[in-house]
Structures are given as C-alpha cells and as structure tokens.
mmCIF file with all atom_site columns, C-alpha atoms in Angstrom:
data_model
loop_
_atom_site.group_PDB
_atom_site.id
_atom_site.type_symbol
_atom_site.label_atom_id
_atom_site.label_alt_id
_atom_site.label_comp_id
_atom_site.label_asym_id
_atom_site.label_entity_id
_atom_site.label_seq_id
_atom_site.pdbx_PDB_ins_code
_atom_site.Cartn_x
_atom_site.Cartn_y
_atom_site.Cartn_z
_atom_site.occupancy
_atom_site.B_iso_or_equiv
_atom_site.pdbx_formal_charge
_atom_site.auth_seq_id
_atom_site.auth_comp_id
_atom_site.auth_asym_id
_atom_site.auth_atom_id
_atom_site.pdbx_PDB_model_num
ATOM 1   C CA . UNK A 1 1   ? 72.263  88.191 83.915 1.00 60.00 ? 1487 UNK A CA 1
ATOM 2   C CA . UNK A 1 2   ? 71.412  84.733 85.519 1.00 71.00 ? 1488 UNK A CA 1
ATOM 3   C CA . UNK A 1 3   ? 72.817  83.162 82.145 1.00 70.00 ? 1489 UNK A CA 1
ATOM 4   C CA . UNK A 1 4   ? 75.777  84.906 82.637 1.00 70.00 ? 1490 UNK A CA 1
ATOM 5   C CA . UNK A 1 5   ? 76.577  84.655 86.132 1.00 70.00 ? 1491 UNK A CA 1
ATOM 6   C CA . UNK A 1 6   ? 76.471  81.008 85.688 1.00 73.00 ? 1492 UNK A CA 1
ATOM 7   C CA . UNK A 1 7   ? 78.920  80.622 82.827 1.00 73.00 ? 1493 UNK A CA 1
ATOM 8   C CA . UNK A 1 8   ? 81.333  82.823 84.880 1.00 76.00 ? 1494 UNK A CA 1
ATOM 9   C CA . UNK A 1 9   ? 81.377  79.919 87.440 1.00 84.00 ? 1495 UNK A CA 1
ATOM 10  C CA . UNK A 1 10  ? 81.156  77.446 85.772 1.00 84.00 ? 1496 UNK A CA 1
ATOM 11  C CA . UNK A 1 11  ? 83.959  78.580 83.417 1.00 86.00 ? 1497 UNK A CA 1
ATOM 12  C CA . UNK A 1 12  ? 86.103  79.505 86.626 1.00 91.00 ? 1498 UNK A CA 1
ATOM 13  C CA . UNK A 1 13  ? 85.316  75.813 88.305 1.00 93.00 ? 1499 UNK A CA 1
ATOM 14  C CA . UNK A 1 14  ? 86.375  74.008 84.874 1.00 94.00 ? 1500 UNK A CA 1
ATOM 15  C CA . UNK A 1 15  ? 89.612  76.580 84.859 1.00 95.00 ? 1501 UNK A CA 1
ATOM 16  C CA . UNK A 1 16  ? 90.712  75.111 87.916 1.00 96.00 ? 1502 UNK A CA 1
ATOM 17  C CA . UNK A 1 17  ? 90.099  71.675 86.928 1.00 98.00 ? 1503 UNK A CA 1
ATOM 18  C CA . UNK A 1 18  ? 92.132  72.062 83.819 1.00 97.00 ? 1504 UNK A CA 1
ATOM 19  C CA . UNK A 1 19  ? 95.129  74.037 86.085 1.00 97.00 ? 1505 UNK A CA 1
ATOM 20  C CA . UNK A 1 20  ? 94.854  70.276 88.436 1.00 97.00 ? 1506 UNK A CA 1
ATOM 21  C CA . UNK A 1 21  ? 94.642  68.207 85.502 1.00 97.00 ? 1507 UNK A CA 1
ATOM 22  C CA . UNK A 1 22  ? 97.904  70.157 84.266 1.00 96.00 ? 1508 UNK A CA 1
ATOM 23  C CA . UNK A 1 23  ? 97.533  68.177 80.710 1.00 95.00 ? 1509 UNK A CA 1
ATOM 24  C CA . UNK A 1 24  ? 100.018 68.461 78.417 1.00 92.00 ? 1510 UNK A CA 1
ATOM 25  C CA . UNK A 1 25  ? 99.267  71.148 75.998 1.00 90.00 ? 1511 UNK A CA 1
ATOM 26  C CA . UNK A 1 26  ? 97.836  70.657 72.570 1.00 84.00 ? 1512 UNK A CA 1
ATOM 27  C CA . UNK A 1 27  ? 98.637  73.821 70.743 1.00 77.00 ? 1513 UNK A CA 1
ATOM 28  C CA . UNK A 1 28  ? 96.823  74.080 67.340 1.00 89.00 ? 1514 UNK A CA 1
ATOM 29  C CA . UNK A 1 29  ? 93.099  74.869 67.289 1.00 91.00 ? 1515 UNK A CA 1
ATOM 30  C CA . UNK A 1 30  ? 93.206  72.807 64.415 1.00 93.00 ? 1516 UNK A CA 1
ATOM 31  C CA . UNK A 1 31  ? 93.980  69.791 66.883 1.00 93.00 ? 1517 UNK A CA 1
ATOM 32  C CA . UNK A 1 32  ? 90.525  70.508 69.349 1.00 92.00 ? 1518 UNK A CA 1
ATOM 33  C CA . UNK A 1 33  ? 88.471  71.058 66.217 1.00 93.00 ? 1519 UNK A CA 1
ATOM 34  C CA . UNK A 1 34  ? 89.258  67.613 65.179 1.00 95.00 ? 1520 UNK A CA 1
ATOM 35  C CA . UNK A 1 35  ? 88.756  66.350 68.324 1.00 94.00 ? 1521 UNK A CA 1
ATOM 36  C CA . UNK A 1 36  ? 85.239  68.109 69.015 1.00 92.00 ? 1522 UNK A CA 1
ATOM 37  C CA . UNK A 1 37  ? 84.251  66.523 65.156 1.00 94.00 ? 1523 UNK A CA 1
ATOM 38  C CA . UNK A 1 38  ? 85.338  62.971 66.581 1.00 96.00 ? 1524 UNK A CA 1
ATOM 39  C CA . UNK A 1 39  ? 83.304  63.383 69.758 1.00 94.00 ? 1525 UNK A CA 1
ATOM 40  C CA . UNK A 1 40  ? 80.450  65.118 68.070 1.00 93.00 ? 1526 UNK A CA 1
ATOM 41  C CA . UNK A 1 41  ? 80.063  62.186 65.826 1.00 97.00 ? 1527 UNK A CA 1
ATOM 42  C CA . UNK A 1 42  ? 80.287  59.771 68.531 1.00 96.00 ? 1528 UNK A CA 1
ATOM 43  C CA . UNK A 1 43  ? 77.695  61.770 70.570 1.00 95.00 ? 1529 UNK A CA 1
ATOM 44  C CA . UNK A 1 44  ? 75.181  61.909 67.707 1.00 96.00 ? 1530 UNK A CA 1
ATOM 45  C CA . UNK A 1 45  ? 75.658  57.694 67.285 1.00 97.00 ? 1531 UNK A CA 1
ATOM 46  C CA . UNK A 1 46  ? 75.153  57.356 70.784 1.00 96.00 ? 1532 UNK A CA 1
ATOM 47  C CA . UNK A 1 47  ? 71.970  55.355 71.826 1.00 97.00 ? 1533 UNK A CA 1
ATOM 48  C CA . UNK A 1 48  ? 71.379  54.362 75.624 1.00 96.00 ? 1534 UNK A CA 1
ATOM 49  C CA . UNK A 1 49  ? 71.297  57.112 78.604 1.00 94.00 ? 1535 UNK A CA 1
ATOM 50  C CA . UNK A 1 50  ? 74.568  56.287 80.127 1.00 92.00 ? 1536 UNK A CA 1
ATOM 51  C CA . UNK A 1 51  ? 76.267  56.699 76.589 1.00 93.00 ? 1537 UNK A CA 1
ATOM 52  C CA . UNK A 1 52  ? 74.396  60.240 75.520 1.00 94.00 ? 1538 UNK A CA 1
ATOM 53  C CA . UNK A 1 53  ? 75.989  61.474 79.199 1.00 93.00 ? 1539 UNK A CA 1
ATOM 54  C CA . UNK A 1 54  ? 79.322  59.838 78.651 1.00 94.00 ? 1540 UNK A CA 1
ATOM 55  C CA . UNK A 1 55  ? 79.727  61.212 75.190 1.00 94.00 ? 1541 UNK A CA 1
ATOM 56  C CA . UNK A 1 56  ? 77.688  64.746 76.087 1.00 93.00 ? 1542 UNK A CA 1
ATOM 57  C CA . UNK A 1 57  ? 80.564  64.835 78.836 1.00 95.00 ? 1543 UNK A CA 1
ATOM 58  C CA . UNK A 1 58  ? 83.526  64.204 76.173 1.00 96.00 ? 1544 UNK A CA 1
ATOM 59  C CA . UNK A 1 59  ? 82.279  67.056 73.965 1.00 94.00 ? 1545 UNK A CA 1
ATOM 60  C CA . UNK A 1 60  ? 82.292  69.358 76.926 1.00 93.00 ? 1546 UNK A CA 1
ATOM 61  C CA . UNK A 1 61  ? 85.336  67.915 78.256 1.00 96.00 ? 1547 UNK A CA 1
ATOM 62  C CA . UNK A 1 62  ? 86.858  69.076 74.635 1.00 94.00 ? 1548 UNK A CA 1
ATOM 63  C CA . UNK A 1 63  ? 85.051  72.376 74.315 1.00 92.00 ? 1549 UNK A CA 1
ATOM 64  C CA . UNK A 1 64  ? 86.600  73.374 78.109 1.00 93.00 ? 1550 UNK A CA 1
ATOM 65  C CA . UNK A 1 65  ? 90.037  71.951 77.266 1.00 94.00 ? 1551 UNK A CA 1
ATOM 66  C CA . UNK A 1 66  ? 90.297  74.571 74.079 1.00 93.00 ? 1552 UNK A CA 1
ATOM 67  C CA . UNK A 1 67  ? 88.990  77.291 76.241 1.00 91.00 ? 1553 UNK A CA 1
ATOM 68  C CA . UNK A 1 68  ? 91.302  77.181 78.867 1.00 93.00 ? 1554 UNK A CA 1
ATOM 69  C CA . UNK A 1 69  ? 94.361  76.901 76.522 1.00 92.00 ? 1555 UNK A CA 1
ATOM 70  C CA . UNK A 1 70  ? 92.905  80.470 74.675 1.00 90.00 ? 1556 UNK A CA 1
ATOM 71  C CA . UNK A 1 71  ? 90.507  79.357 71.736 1.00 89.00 ? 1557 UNK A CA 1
ATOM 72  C CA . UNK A 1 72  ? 87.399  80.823 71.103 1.00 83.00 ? 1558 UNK A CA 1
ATOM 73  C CA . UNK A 1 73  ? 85.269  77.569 71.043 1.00 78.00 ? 1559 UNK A CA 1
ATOM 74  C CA . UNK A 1 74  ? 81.261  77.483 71.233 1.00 72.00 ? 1560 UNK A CA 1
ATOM 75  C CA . UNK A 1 75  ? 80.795  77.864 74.830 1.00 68.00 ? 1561 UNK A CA 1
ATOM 76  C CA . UNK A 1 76  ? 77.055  77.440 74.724 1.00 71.00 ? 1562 UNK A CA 1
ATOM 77  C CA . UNK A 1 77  ? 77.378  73.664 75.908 1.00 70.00 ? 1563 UNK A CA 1
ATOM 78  C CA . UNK A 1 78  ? 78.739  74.867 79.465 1.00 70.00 ? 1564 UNK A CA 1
ATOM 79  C CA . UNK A 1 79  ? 75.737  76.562 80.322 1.00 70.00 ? 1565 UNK A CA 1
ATOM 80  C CA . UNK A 1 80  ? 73.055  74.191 78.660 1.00 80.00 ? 1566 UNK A CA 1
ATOM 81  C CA . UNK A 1 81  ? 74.725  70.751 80.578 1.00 84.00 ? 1567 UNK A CA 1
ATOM 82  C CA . UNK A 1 82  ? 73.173  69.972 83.364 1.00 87.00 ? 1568 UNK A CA 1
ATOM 83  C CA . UNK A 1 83  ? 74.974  70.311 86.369 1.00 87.00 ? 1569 UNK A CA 1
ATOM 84  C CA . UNK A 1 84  ? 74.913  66.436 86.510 1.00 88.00 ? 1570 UNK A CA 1
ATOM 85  C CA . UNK A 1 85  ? 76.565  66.241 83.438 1.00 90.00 ? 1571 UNK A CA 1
ATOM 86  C CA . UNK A 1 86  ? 79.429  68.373 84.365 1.00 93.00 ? 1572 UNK A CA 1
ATOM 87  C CA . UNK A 1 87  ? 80.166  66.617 87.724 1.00 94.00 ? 1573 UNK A CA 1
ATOM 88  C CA . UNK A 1 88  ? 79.879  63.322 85.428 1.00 95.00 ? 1574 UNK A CA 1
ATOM 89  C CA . UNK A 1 89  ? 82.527  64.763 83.437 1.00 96.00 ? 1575 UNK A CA 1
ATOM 90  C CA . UNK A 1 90  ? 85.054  65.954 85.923 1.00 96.00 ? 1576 UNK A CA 1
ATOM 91  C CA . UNK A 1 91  ? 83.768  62.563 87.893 1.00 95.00 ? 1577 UNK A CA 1
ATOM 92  C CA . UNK A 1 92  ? 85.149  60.427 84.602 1.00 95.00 ? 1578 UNK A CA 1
ATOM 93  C CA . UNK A 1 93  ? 88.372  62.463 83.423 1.00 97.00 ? 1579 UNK A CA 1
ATOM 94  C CA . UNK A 1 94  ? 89.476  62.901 87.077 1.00 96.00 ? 1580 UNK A CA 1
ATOM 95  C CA . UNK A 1 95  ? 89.187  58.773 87.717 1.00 94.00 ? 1581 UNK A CA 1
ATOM 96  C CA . UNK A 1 96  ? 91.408  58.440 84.277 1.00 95.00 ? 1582 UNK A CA 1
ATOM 97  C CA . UNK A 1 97  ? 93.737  60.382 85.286 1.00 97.00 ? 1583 UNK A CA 1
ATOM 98  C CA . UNK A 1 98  ? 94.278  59.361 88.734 1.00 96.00 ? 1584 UNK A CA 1
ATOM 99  C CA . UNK A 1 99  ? 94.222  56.221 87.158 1.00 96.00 ? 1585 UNK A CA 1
ATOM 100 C CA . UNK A 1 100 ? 97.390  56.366 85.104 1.00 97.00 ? 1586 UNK A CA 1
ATOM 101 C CA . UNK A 1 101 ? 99.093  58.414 88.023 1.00 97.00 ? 1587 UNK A CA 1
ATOM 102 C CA . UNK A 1 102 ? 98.347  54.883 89.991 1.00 97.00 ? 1588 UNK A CA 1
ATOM 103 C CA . UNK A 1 103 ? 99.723  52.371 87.351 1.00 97.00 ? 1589 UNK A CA 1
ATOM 104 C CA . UNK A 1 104 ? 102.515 54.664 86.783 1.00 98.00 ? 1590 UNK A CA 1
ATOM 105 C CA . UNK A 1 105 ? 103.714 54.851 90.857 1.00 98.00 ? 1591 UNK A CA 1
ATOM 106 C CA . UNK A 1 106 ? 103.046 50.788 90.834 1.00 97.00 ? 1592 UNK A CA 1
ATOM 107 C CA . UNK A 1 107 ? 105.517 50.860 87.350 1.00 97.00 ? 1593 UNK A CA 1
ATOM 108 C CA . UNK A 1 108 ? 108.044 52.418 89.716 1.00 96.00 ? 1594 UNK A CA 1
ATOM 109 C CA . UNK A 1 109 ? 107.446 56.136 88.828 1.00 96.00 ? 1595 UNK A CA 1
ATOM 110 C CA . UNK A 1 110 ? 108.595 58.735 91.101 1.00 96.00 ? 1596 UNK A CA 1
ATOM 111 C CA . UNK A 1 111 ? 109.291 62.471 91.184 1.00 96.00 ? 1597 UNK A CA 1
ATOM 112 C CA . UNK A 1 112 ? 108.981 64.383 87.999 1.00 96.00 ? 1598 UNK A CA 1
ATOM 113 C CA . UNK A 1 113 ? 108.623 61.064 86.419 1.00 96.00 ? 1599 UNK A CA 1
ATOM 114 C CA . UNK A 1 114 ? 105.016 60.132 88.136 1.00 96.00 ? 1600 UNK A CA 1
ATOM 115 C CA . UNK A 1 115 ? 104.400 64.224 88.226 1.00 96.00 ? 1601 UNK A CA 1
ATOM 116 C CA . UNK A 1 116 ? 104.972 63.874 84.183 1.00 97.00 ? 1602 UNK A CA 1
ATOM 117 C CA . UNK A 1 117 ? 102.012 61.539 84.025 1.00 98.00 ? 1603 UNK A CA 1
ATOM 118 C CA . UNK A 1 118 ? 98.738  63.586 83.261 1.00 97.00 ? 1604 UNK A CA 1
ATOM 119 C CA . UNK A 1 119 ? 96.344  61.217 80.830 1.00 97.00 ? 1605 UNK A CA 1
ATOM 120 C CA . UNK A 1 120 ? 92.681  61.667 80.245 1.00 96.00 ? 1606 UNK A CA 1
ATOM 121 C CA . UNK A 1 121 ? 92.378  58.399 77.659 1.00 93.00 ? 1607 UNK A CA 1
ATOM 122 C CA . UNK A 1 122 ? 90.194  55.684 78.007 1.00 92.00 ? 1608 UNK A CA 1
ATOM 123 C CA . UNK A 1 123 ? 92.224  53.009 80.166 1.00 91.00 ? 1609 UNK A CA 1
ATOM 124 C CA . UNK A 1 124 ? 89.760  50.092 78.518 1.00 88.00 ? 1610 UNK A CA 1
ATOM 125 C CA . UNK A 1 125 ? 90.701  50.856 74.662 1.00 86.00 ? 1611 UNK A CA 1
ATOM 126 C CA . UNK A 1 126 ? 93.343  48.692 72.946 1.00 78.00 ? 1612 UNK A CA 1
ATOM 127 C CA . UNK A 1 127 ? 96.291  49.737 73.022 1.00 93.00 ? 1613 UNK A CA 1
ATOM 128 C CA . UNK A 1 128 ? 96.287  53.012 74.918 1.00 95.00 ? 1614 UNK A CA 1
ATOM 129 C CA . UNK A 1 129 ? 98.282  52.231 78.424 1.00 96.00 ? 1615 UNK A CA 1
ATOM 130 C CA . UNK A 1 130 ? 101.031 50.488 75.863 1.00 96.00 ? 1616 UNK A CA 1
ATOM 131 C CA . UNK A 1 131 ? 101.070 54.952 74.358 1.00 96.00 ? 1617 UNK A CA 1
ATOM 132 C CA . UNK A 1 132 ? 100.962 56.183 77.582 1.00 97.00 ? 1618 UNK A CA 1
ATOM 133 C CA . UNK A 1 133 ? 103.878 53.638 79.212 1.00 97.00 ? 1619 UNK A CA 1
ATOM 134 C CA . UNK A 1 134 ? 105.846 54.377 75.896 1.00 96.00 ? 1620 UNK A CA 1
ATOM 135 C CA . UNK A 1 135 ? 105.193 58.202 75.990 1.00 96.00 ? 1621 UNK A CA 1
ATOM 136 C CA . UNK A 1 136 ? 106.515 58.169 80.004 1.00 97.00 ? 1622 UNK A CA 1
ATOM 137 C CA . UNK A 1 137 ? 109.481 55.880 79.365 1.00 97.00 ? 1623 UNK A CA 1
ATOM 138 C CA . UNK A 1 138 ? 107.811 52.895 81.590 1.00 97.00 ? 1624 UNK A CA 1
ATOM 139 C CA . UNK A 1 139 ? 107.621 49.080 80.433 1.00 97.00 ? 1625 UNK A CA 1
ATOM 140 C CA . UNK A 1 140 ? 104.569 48.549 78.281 1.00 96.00 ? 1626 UNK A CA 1
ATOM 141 C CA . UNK A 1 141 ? 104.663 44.698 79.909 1.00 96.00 ? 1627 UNK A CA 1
ATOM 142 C CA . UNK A 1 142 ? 104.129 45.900 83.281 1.00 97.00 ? 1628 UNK A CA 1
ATOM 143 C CA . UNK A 1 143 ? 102.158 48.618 82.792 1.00 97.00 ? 1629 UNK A CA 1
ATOM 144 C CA . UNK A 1 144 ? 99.353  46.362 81.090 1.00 96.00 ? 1630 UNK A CA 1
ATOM 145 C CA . UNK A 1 145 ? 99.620  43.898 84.289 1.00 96.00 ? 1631 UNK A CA 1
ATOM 146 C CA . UNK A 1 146 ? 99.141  46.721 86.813 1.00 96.00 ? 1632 UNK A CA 1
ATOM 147 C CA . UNK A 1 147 ? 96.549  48.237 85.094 1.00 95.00 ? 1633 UNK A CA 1
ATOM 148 C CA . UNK A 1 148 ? 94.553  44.986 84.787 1.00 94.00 ? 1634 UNK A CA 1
ATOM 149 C CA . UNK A 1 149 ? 94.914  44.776 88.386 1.00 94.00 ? 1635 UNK A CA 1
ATOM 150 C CA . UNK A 1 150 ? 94.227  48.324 89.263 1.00 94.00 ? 1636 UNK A CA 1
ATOM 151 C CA . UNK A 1 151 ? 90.825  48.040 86.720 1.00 91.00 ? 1637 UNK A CA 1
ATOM 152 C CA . UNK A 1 152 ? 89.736  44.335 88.792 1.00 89.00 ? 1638 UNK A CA 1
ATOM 153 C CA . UNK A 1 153 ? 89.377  46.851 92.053 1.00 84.00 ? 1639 UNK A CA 1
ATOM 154 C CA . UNK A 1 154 ? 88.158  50.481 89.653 1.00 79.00 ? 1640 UNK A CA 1
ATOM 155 C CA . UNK A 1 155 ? 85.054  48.462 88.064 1.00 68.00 ? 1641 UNK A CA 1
ATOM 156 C CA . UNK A 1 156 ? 83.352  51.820 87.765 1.00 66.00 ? 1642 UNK A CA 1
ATOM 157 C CA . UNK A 1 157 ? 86.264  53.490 85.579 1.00 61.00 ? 1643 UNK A CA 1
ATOM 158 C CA . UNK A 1 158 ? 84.135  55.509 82.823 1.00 60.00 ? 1644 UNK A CA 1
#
C-alpha cells in the first residue's frame, strides 16, 4: 500500500513537471526506447558518484518523459530512486531548460518565439545550442556567445 501510495505521488509530481517543461512531443515509443538503451548504456559505463546520479537521473528523466506522453514504460525506477535522485533530476533538466529560455531572450526571442523554446540537452556538448538556435530560427553565432557568457555565471549547469 506504502509502495503504492508513493508511486501515485511521485508519478503526479513528475506529471506536473513534464506539463511545465511543455517539451515538444516525441511520438513513437520506438523513439524513448532508443533513448532509455542510450542512457542505460551510459549509466552502466558510469564510474564516479556524481556520474551514477547524473546518468541514474537521465534514465528516469526518460522513463517519466514516455509515461506522461501514454507509454507503458518500466516504472519500477520511480519508486526505487531515492528521493535525492529525483530532486537531482528535476534540479538538472529544469537548469537546462531555463537555460536555453535565457540564451534565447538574450538572442532577441520574444512571445511565442521564446515560449517555443523548451530544451532539456546538455548546453556543454558540441554542437547542441548551434540545433537548438537552428531549430528556433535564432543566429547560431550569437547564440554560442550568449551561452558562453550565460555558462561563465551557471558553473553548476549539470
């Protein structure tokens, strides 16, 4: 009963989280599968403390995300994370995405345009503010330089 009474919450907590996050939609079940695989792989490679949680937290992150758009994924992970882990998780997507919403208003972004920004990826790999200025219709150039500057003040970005 316990068992159960937490997964409800939790499950309701993460629901809302995913309704703020308002990500764009990735349809095919065949998509999160490949996704979980990915991050399942990198979780298993992972050696130190820090990256066990950070990767733990991106399986989770990909198990909730399926959920809440309808699939039947293992759910079994939202009850056995710590609580920790799940505050890391919604700590580290929540700074990404606020993140791009901040490099996208310095771009000049406003109204549906800034609203239409809603990314989760890792500001620090190669090449990914370039996708997500291209994907928003904002200048890959400028992007880059603001989000250099916004990551000099956001050392802790996951």
């Amino acid at each position: 009963m316990k068992r159960a009474i937490k997964f409800h919450r939790r499950s309701t907590a993460l629901h809302c989280w995913h309704t703020f996050l308002s990500l764009p939609r990735q349809a095919p079940v065949s998509w999160h599968r490949a996704r979980l695989r990915e991050e399942l792989v990198e979780r298993r490679a992972a050696v130190t403390s820090i990256s066990q949680l950070s990767e733990t937290a991106d399986v989770v992150f990909t198990i909730s995300r399926a959920r809440f758009y309808g699939h039947h994924f293992q759910s079994h992970m939202l009850i056995v994370v710590p609580a920790g882990g799940l505050l890391y998780m919604v700590a580290k997507f929540s700074l990404r995405w606020a993140f791009y919403r901040i490099v996208a208003y310095a771009c000049g972004a406003r109204g549906r345009k800034l609203k239409d920004v809603r990314e989760v990826f890792n500001p620090r790999k190669t090449g990914k503010v370039d996708e997500v200025a291209g994907r928003h219709g904002l200048d890959p150039r400028i992007c880059r330089i603001w989000a250099k500057r916004v990551k000099a003040f956001w050392p802790l970005l996951p």
